[in-house]
Coordinates of C-alpha atoms and ligand atoms in Angstrom, one line a residue:
M1472 CA -6.3 30.8 -40.9
D1473 CA -6.8 27.3 -41.7
E1474 CA -9.5 25.6 -43.2
G1475 CA -10.7 23.9 -39.9
S1476 CA -10.6 27.2 -38.0
A1477 CA -12.8 28.8 -40.7
Q1478 CA -15.3 26.3 -40.4
V1479 CA -15.8 26.5 -36.7
E1480 CA -15.8 30.3 -36.3
S1481 CA -19.7 30.5 -36.8
R1482 CA -20.5 27.8 -34.4
Q1483 CA -19.1 26.1 -31.4
L1484 CA -16.0 24.0 -31.3
K1485 CA -16.6 20.3 -30.8
V1486 CA -14.0 18.4 -29.2
A1487 CA -13.9 14.7 -28.5
I1488 CA -11.9 13.3 -25.6
I1489 CA -11.3 9.7 -25.3
G1490 CA -10.4 8.4 -21.7
G1491 CA -12.1 10.0 -18.7
G1492 CA -9.5 9.6 -16.3
L1493 CA -7.7 12.7 -14.7
A1494 CA -6.1 13.7 -17.8
G1495 CA -9.5 13.7 -19.8
L1496 CA -11.1 15.6 -16.9
A1497 CA -8.5 18.1 -16.9
A1498 CA -8.9 18.9 -20.6
A1499 CA -12.5 19.0 -20.3
V1500 CA -12.5 21.5 -17.7
T1501 CA -10.1 23.8 -19.5
L1502 CA -11.9 23.5 -22.8
M1503 CA -15.4 23.9 -21.6
D1504 CA -15.9 27.5 -21.4
N1505 CA -15.4 27.6 -25.2
A1506 CA -16.1 24.3 -26.8
E1507 CA -18.8 21.7 -26.5
V1508 CA -17.0 18.6 -25.2
T1509 CA -17.6 15.0 -25.2
I1510 CA -16.0 12.6 -22.8
F1511 CA -15.9 8.6 -24.0
E1512 CA -15.1 6.4 -21.2
K1513 CA -15.1 2.6 -21.8
S1514 CA -15.3 1.4 -18.5
N1515 CA -18.5 1.9 -16.0
G1516 CA -17.1 5.0 -14.3
L1517 CA -15.0 7.9 -14.5
G1518 CA -11.5 7.9 -12.9
G1519 CA -8.9 5.3 -14.6
R1520 CA -6.0 4.7 -12.2
A1521 CA -7.1 7.4 -10.1
L1522 CA -10.3 5.4 -8.9
T1523 CA -10.7 4.4 -5.2
A1524 CA -12.2 1.5 -3.9
H1525 CA -14.0 1.2 -0.8
K1526 CA -14.1 -1.7 1.5
E1527 CA -15.6 -1.9 5.2
G1528 CA -14.9 1.8 5.7
Y1529 CA -11.3 2.1 4.2
D1530 CA -10.8 4.1 1.1
I1531 CA -8.1 2.1 -1.1
N1532 CA -6.3 3.9 -3.7
Q1533 CA -4.9 1.5 -6.7
G1534 CA -1.5 1.1 -5.2
P1535 CA 0.1 4.0 -3.2
H1536 CA -0.9 7.4 -4.5
A1537 CA 0.6 10.8 -3.2
L1538 CA -0.1 14.0 -4.8
Y1539 CA 3.6 16.3 -5.1
I1540 CA 2.9 19.6 -3.2
G1541 CA 4.8 21.6 -5.9
G1542 CA 3.8 19.5 -8.7
Y1543 CA 1.6 20.7 -11.8
A1544 CA -1.5 18.9 -10.8
H1545 CA -1.7 20.0 -7.2
K1546 CA -1.1 23.6 -8.5
F1547 CA -4.0 23.1 -11.3
L1548 CA -6.5 21.8 -8.6
D1549 CA -5.7 24.7 -6.3
E1550 CA -6.2 27.2 -9.1
L1551 CA -9.5 25.9 -9.6
K1552 CA -10.2 25.8 -6.0
L1553 CA -10.5 22.1 -6.1
L1554 CA -7.8 20.9 -3.9
P1555 CA -9.0 17.8 -2.1
T1556 CA -8.0 18.0 1.8
G1557 CA -5.2 15.5 2.9
A1558 CA -1.8 15.4 5.0
S1559 CA 1.7 14.8 4.5
P1560 CA 3.3 11.5 5.5
N1561 CA 6.2 11.9 8.3
I1562 CA 8.8 10.5 6.1
S1563 CA 11.8 12.0 8.3
G1564 CA 10.6 9.5 10.9
G1565 CA 10.7 6.8 8.4
K1566 CA 13.0 3.5 8.2
A1567 CA 15.4 2.4 5.6
Y1568 CA 15.1 -1.3 5.0
Y1569 CA 18.9 -2.2 4.2
K1570 CA 20.7 -5.8 4.5
K1571 CA 17.4 -7.0 5.9
R1572 CA 17.4 -4.6 8.7
L1573 CA 15.5 -1.4 9.7
A1574 CA 17.3 1.5 10.2
T1575 CA 16.7 5.4 10.3
L1576 CA 16.0 6.6 6.9
P1577 CA 18.5 9.3 6.1
T1578 CA 16.4 12.4 5.0
T1579 CA 17.3 15.2 7.2
L1580 CA 20.8 16.1 8.7
S1581 CA 19.5 14.6 12.3
S1582 CA 18.5 11.4 10.8
L1583 CA 21.6 11.2 8.6
L1584 CA 23.9 11.4 11.7
S1585 CA 22.0 9.0 13.7
T1586 CA 21.0 6.3 11.0
G1587 CA 22.9 2.8 11.4
M1588 CA 23.0 1.9 7.9
L1589 CA 25.8 4.1 6.8
S1590 CA 29.6 4.6 8.0
L1591 CA 30.7 8.2 8.9
I1592 CA 32.5 8.7 5.6
E1593 CA 29.1 7.3 3.7
K1594 CA 27.3 10.0 5.8
W1595 CA 29.6 12.9 4.9
Q1596 CA 29.2 11.7 1.2
L1597 CA 25.4 11.7 1.3
A1598 CA 25.3 14.8 2.8
N1599 CA 27.3 16.4 0.2
I1600 CA 25.5 14.6 -2.6
F1601 CA 21.8 15.9 -1.2
K1602 CA 23.4 19.8 -0.9
R1603 CA 24.6 19.3 -4.6
L1604 CA 21.8 17.4 -6.0
A1605 CA 19.2 20.5 -4.5
K1606 CA 20.9 23.0 -6.9
I1607 CA 22.0 20.5 -9.8
D1608 CA 21.7 21.9 -13.4
T1609 CA 19.0 19.1 -14.2
E1610 CA 18.4 20.4 -17.9
A1611 CA 22.5 19.5 -18.3
L1612 CA 21.8 16.1 -17.3
K1613 CA 18.8 15.2 -19.3
G1614 CA 20.9 13.0 -21.8
K1615 CA 23.0 11.2 -19.0
T1616 CA 21.3 7.9 -17.4
V1617 CA 21.1 7.5 -13.7
S1618 CA 23.7 4.4 -13.7
E1619 CA 26.1 6.8 -15.8
W1620 CA 26.1 9.6 -13.3
L1621 CA 26.0 7.3 -10.1
D1622 CA 29.1 5.5 -11.5
S1623 CA 31.0 8.9 -12.2
D1624 CA 30.0 10.9 -9.4
V1625 CA 29.4 8.7 -6.1
R1626 CA 31.9 6.1 -4.8
S1627 CA 30.3 4.3 -1.9
P1628 CA 28.0 1.5 -3.1
A1629 CA 25.6 2.1 -0.3
V1630 CA 25.4 5.7 -1.1
K1631 CA 24.6 4.8 -4.7
E1632 CA 21.9 2.4 -3.5
T1633 CA 20.4 5.0 -1.4
I1634 CA 20.2 7.7 -4.1
A1635 CA 18.7 5.3 -6.3
A1636 CA 15.8 4.5 -4.0
F1637 CA 15.1 8.0 -3.2
I1638 CA 14.8 8.1 -7.2
R1639 CA 12.4 5.1 -7.3
L1640 CA 10.4 6.5 -4.3
S1641 CA 9.7 10.0 -6.1
S1642 CA 9.3 8.7 -9.7
Y1643 CA 8.1 4.9 -9.6
C1644 CA 11.1 4.3 -11.7
N1645 CA 13.2 1.4 -11.4
N1646 CA 15.3 1.4 -14.5
P1647 CA 18.4 3.5 -13.8
D1648 CA 20.2 2.1 -16.7
M1649 CA 17.8 4.1 -19.2
M1650 CA 16.5 6.8 -17.0
S1651 CA 17.5 10.4 -17.3
A1652 CA 19.4 11.8 -14.5
G1653 CA 18.5 15.2 -15.2
A1654 CA 14.9 14.2 -15.0
A1655 CA 15.4 11.9 -12.0
F1656 CA 17.1 14.6 -9.9
A1657 CA 14.3 17.0 -10.9
Q1658 CA 11.6 14.8 -9.7
M1659 CA 13.5 14.0 -6.6
N1660 CA 13.8 18.0 -5.9
L1661 CA 10.0 18.0 -6.3
S1662 CA 9.4 15.5 -4.0
S1663 CA 11.4 17.2 -1.3
Q1664 CA 8.8 20.1 -1.1
G1665 CA 6.5 17.1 0.3
V1666 CA 3.6 15.2 -0.7
L1667 CA 0.0 14.8 0.1
Y1668 CA -1.9 11.9 1.0
L1669 CA -5.4 12.5 0.3
D1670 CA -8.7 11.9 2.5
H1671 CA -10.9 9.4 1.1
G1672 CA -8.6 8.6 -1.8
W1673 CA -7.6 9.8 -5.2
E1674 CA -11.3 9.7 -6.3
T1675 CA -12.0 12.8 -4.6
M1676 CA -10.0 14.7 -7.5
V1677 CA -12.1 12.8 -9.9
K1678 CA -15.3 13.7 -8.3
A1679 CA -14.4 17.4 -7.8
L1680 CA -13.3 17.8 -11.7
A1681 CA -16.4 16.0 -12.8
E1682 CA -18.4 18.2 -10.4
R1683 CA -17.1 20.9 -11.9
T1684 CA -18.1 20.3 -15.6
T1685 CA -20.7 22.4 -17.0
E1686 CA -23.4 21.5 -19.1
K1687 CA -21.3 22.1 -22.1
V1688 CA -19.6 18.5 -21.1
Q1689 CA -21.3 15.4 -22.1
F1690 CA -20.3 12.1 -20.6
K1691 CA -20.3 8.8 -22.4
I1692 CA -19.9 6.3 -19.7
G1693 CA -19.3 2.7 -20.8
V1694 CA -18.5 3.7 -24.4
E1695 CA -15.2 2.7 -26.0
V1696 CA -14.0 4.3 -28.9
K1697 CA -12.8 1.9 -31.4
E1698 CA -11.7 4.0 -34.6
L1699 CA -11.6 7.4 -36.1
Q1700 CA -12.6 8.2 -39.4
R1701 CA -12.2 11.2 -42.1
F1702 CA -14.5 11.1 -45.1
G1703 CA -13.6 12.8 -48.3
D1704 CA -13.6 17.0 -48.1
D1705 CA -14.8 16.7 -44.5
T1706 CA -12.6 18.8 -42.2
G1707 CA -13.6 17.0 -38.9
I1708 CA -12.7 13.5 -37.4
H1709 CA -15.6 11.0 -37.1
V1710 CA -15.6 9.1 -33.6
C1711 CA -16.7 5.6 -33.9
T1712 CA -17.3 3.9 -30.8
S1713 CA -19.0 0.8 -29.0
E1714 CA -22.4 2.3 -29.3
E1715 CA -22.6 2.9 -33.2
D1716 CA -25.7 4.2 -34.0
E1717 CA -26.0 7.0 -31.6
V1718 CA -22.1 8.6 -32.3
K1719 CA -21.0 6.9 -35.4
S1720 CA -21.9 10.0 -37.8
K1721 CA -21.0 12.3 -34.9
L1722 CA -18.5 14.8 -36.1
F1723 CA -15.7 16.7 -34.2
D1724 CA -13.5 19.3 -34.9
A1725 CA -10.7 18.0 -32.7
V1726 CA -9.8 14.8 -31.0
I1727 CA -7.7 14.8 -27.5
F1728 CA -6.4 11.2 -26.5
A1729 CA -6.1 10.6 -22.7
V1730 CA -5.6 7.1 -23.1
P1731 CA -2.5 4.8 -22.9
P1732 CA -0.3 5.1 -25.8
H1733 CA -0.9 1.5 -26.9
S1734 CA -4.6 2.4 -27.4
V1735 CA -3.6 5.5 -29.3
A1736 CA -1.5 3.7 -31.7
Q1737 CA -4.2 1.0 -32.4
I1738 CA -6.8 3.7 -33.2
L1739 CA -4.2 5.7 -35.4
R1740 CA -2.8 3.0 -37.1
Q1741 CA -6.4 2.3 -38.7
Y1742 CA -7.2 6.0 -39.3
D1743 CA -3.9 6.6 -41.1
P1744 CA -3.8 4.4 -44.1
H1745 CA -0.8 6.5 -45.7
D1746 CA 1.2 6.3 -42.8
C1747 CA 1.6 9.9 -42.1
F1748 CA 2.3 9.8 -38.5
A1749 CA 4.6 6.5 -38.7
D1750 CA 7.1 8.6 -36.6
A1751 CA 4.6 9.5 -33.6
L1752 CA 3.6 5.7 -33.7
A1753 CA 7.3 4.6 -33.8
Q1754 CA 7.9 6.6 -30.7
M1755 CA 4.7 5.4 -28.9
D1756 CA 5.8 1.6 -29.6
A1757 CA 9.1 2.5 -28.0
I1758 CA 8.2 3.8 -24.7
E1759 CA 9.2 2.7 -21.3
V1760 CA 6.4 1.7 -19.3
T1761 CA 7.0 2.2 -15.4
R1762 CA 5.4 -0.7 -13.4
A1763 CA 4.7 -1.9 -9.8
A1764 CA 3.3 -4.9 -8.0
C1765 CA 1.2 -3.9 -5.2
L1766 CA 0.0 -5.1 -2.2
D1767 CA -3.0 -3.1 -0.5
V1768 CA -3.9 -4.2 3.0
C1769 CA -6.5 -3.2 5.5
L1770 CA -5.7 -3.6 8.9
K1771 CA -8.0 -3.8 12.3
T1772 CA -4.8 -2.3 13.9
L1773 CA -1.5 -1.9 13.2
P1774 CA 0.9 -4.2 14.9
I1775 CA 3.8 -1.6 15.4
A1776 CA 2.3 1.7 15.7
S1777 CA 5.3 3.7 15.5
T1778 CA 6.7 2.1 12.1
T1779 CA 4.7 4.0 9.3
F1780 CA 7.3 4.1 6.4
A1781 CA 10.0 1.8 5.4
L1782 CA 12.0 2.5 1.9
G1783 CA 14.0 -0.6 0.6
I1784 CA 17.4 0.4 -0.3
D1785 CA 19.1 -2.6 -1.6
E1786 CA 15.6 -4.1 -2.8
P1787 CA 13.1 -2.1 -4.5
L1788 CA 10.7 -2.3 -1.8
Y1789 CA 8.1 0.6 -0.5
F1790 CA 5.9 0.2 2.6
S1791 CA 3.6 3.1 4.1
V1792 CA 0.6 3.3 6.3
H1793 CA -1.2 5.9 4.4
S1794 CA -4.0 6.3 7.0
T1795 CA -1.7 7.6 9.3
S1796 CA -1.8 11.0 7.6
A1797 CA -4.9 10.9 5.5
K1798 CA -8.3 9.8 6.3
L1799 CA -8.7 6.6 5.0
A1800 CA -9.6 4.0 7.5
P1801 CA -12.1 3.6 10.3
P1802 CA -11.1 4.3 14.0
G1803 CA -8.2 2.3 15.2
G1804 CA -7.6 0.7 11.4
A1805 CA -5.0 0.9 9.3
L1806 CA -4.7 1.2 5.6
V1807 CA -1.3 -0.2 4.3
H1808 CA 0.3 0.2 0.5
A1809 CA 3.3 -2.1 -0.1
A1810 CA 4.9 -2.1 -3.6
Y1811 CA 7.7 -3.7 -5.6
Y1812 CA 9.1 -1.4 -8.0
L1813 CA 9.5 -3.8 -11.0
E1814 CA 12.6 -3.4 -13.4
A1815 CA 12.2 -2.3 -16.8
G1816 CA 10.4 -5.3 -19.1
R1817 CA 9.5 -7.3 -15.8
T1818 CA 6.2 -8.2 -15.1
G1819 CA 4.9 -9.0 -11.4
G1820 CA 3.9 -12.2 -10.2
V1821 CA 3.4 -14.5 -7.2
E1822 CA 7.1 -14.4 -6.2
H1823 CA 6.5 -10.6 -5.8
R1824 CA 3.5 -11.1 -3.4
K1825 CA 5.3 -13.6 -1.6
R1826 CA 8.3 -11.0 -1.0
L1827 CA 6.0 -8.0 -0.4
E1828 CA 4.2 -10.2 2.5
Q1829 CA 7.2 -11.2 3.8
Y1830 CA 8.4 -7.5 3.8
L1831 CA 5.2 -6.8 5.9
E1832 CA 6.1 -9.4 8.7
E1833 CA 9.6 -8.0 9.0
I1834 CA 8.4 -4.6 9.4
Q1835 CA 4.8 -5.4 11.2
P1836 CA 5.0 -8.8 12.5
G1837 CA 1.5 -10.1 13.1
W1838 CA 0.0 -8.1 10.7
R1839 CA -1.6 -11.3 9.3
D1840 CA -4.1 -11.8 12.3
Q1841 CA -5.5 -8.0 11.8
V1842 CA -6.4 -8.1 8.0
V1843 CA -9.6 -7.1 7.2
Y1844 CA -8.9 -7.0 3.5
E1845 CA -6.1 -7.8 0.9
R1846 CA -5.6 -7.1 -2.5
F1847 CA -2.5 -7.6 -4.8
M1848 CA -2.5 -6.1 -8.0
P1849 CA 0.9 -7.9 -9.9
N1850 CA 1.3 -5.6 -12.7
M1851 CA 0.2 -1.8 -12.1
V1852 CA 1.1 0.9 -14.6
A1853 CA 2.3 3.5 -12.4
S1854 CA 3.4 5.4 -15.7
F1855 CA 2.6 4.7 -19.2
G1856 CA 6.1 6.5 -19.8
C1857 CA 9.5 6.8 -18.2
A1858 CA 11.8 9.9 -18.6
T1859 CA 14.8 8.3 -20.5
A1860 CA 18.1 9.5 -21.2
S1861 CA 18.1 8.6 -24.9
N1862 CA 14.8 10.5 -25.5
G1863 CA 16.2 13.7 -23.8
G1864 CA 14.4 13.4 -20.7
H1865 CA 10.8 13.3 -21.9
Q1866 CA 8.4 10.8 -20.7
G1867 CA 7.7 9.1 -23.9
I1868 CA 6.4 11.4 -26.9
A1869 CA 7.4 15.1 -26.7
G1870 CA 4.4 17.0 -26.6
P1871 CA 0.6 16.5 -27.2
L1872 CA 0.8 17.5 -30.8
L1873 CA 0.8 14.4 -33.0
K1874 CA 3.0 15.0 -36.0
G1875 CA 1.0 14.5 -39.2
A1876 CA -2.3 14.0 -37.8
K1877 CA -4.3 17.2 -37.9
N1878 CA -6.5 18.3 -34.9
I1879 CA -5.6 15.1 -33.1
Y1880 CA -3.8 15.5 -29.8
A1881 CA -2.4 13.3 -27.0
C1882 CA -2.3 13.7 -23.5
G1883 CA -1.3 11.4 -20.2
D1884 CA 1.6 10.6 -17.9
W1885 CA 3.8 9.6 -21.1
V1886 CA 3.6 13.0 -22.9
G1887 CA 5.8 15.9 -22.6
S1888 CA 8.8 16.8 -20.2
G1889 CA 9.4 18.5 -17.0
H1890 CA 6.5 16.5 -15.1
M1891 CA 6.0 12.8 -14.2
L1892 CA 3.2 10.7 -13.4
V1893 CA 0.0 12.7 -12.5
D1894 CA 1.6 16.3 -13.3
A1895 CA 2.7 14.8 -16.4
A1896 CA -0.8 13.6 -17.1
V1897 CA -2.5 17.1 -16.1
S1898 CA -0.1 19.2 -17.6
S1899 CA -0.2 17.4 -21.0
A1900 CA -4.1 17.6 -20.7
V1901 CA -4.1 21.3 -20.3
E1902 CA -1.6 21.7 -23.1
A1903 CA -3.5 19.9 -25.6
A1904 CA -6.6 21.7 -24.7
T1905 CA -4.8 25.0 -24.9
M1906 CA -3.3 23.9 -28.6
I1907 CA -6.7 23.3 -29.7
L1908 CA -8.3 26.6 -28.6
T1909 CA -5.5 28.9 -29.7
S1910 CA -5.4 26.9 -32.9
N1911 CA -8.9 27.6 -33.4
K1912 CA -8.1 31.5 -32.5
I1913 CA -9.7 31.0 -29.2
M1914 CA -8.3 32.4 -26.1
A1915 CA -8.5 29.9 -23.0
H1916 CA -10.0 31.8 -20.0
S1917 CA -7.7 32.2 -17.4
R1918 CA -8.8 30.0 -14.5
Ligands
FAD2395 C1 -0.1 2.2 -8.4 C2 0.0 3.5 -9.0 C3 0.6 4.3 -8.0 C4 0.8 5.5 -8.7 N1 1.2 6.6 -7.8 C5 1.1 7.9 -8.3 C6 1.7 8.8 -7.5 O1 2.1 8.7 -6.3 N2 1.6 10.0 -7.7 C7 1.4 10.6 -8.9 O2 1.5 11.6 -9.4 N3 0.8 9.7 -9.6 C8 0.8 8.4 -9.3 N4 0.5 7.4 -10.3 C9 0.0 7.9 -11.7 C10 -1.4 8.5 -11.5 O3 -2.2 7.4 -11.1 C11 -1.6 8.5 -13.2 O4 -0.5 9.3 -13.8 C12 -3.1 9.3 -13.5 O5 -3.9 8.7 -12.9 C13 -3.1 8.9 -15.2 O6 -4.5 9.7 -15.5 P1 -4.8 9.5 -17.2 O7 -6.3 9.9 -17.2 O8 -3.9 10.1 -17.8 O9 -5.0 7.8 -17.4 P2 -5.8 6.8 -16.9 O10 -6.4 7.2 -15.5 O11 -5.3 5.6 -17.1 O12 -7.1 6.9 -17.7 C14 -7.3 6.5 -18.8 C15 -8.8 6.2 -19.0 O13 -9.0 6.0 -20.6 C16 -10.0 4.9 -20.7 N5 -9.8 4.3 -21.9 C17 -8.9 3.6 -22.4 N6 -9.2 3.4 -23.9 C18 -10.3 3.8 -24.0 C19 -11.1 3.9 -25.3 N7 -10.6 3.3 -26.4 N8 -12.3 4.6 -25.2 C20 -12.7 5.2 -24.1 N9 -12.0 5.2 -23.0 C21 -11.0 4.5 -23.1 C22 -9.6 3.9 -19.5 O14 -10.7 3.0 -19.1 C23 -9.3 4.9 -18.5 O15 -10.5 5.5 -17.7 C24 0.3 6.2 -9.6 C25 -0.3 5.1 -10.7 C26 -0.4 3.8 -10.2 C27 -1.2 2.7 -11.2

């Protein structure tokens, strides 16, 4: 037993969670039966990137959001009986946008046979690749990039572009020269199990988790954590916040960061004068961020009712009418999400907005006359991590335990391997919480 665990045996374990998005909430719910938890959230509400805006009867997520049916977050919420309602989009009836024209998106055998975007030989190649990918050994391909795999295993440029487009769709990542092929194919296989668009938006997950918390979870909303301190022989960690008087002297046994990696690095640099976790910080600095330029549009009515999904094949474009499957718009209205998957290192700008608006015009001519509300967000971080081949397929850092930092953990979509996006955020949160309970000799309750 280490020093820290001896101290907390006779009293309740105190854990600070920095960040009140889905990861912070998942960690709190996992800890709350066995610890006193304080969640610090710097903005004026919980939710982070899972927040939903409400305008004139439309529920608008921050860019297109879909919950993977076979993914970790879905399972976690389902086990807690907190799974929100929603429905799956009909992607098999969708369109491919290729060479500036719309064609049938090849997702099933019949759509593959009928699509006009591929020649007969290309259809045969793609069918074989889909078959192969469904049972490919993704572990063995963790260290190979998507581009390396496509160059060695696929001949037709159109088929390469199609596979790359499905990878972008399932992972948000437009970085084939760095992305791990193993992680990419695992995510593609996950997405083939289907996704859910959630009724009334992702905020429903935030609300469900917040409502599940007990009095053992305290919320400090509008309170930014500025630094951590450790004094003399204290075994605990002082969390210093923007509301100094109240919390400055508050001591915690453990801390979970559920914030972006640059925020963790900023706080840890001050906390660590001896550079004990230089390796962890260097890893955080090197993380590849996955970004998209997002255009969210509320329409009075959809000009072409039959076109509800269109995936760019030779351009990194996305279009989907989320309100076709989920309750997100008033009767007759349509909530459209369009996105431009940004290449690594690129930031979004007016040119991306122009391109997305043009894309809408090509898919839904006359859409401008129907606009109730439009929002462009040039630089949304879909994931603070990207599973690269050079780091063995993990998202950013290998796991929640920060080497060298005793009782300090991190979670988010940039932590761990085997999951992406919200599945990575929630799984690393549960892992961090479980590590705290086990290192303090408390068994996590099975849900
Ligand atoms: C455009 C877009 C599309 C996406 N689509 C999908 C999708 O289809 N499927 C999917 O699975 N995932 C998707 N995601 C990803 C998903 O939204 C995130 O993985 C998930 O919401 C991350 O939750 P989090 O709690 O880890 O981080 P965040 O939601 O970023 O929460 C971090 C919180 O920490 C707070 N904070 C930061 N610093 C401090 C501090 N010093 N003190 C106190 N609080 C602080 C922030 O205010 C924020 O609320 C998408 C994301 C975006 C942006």
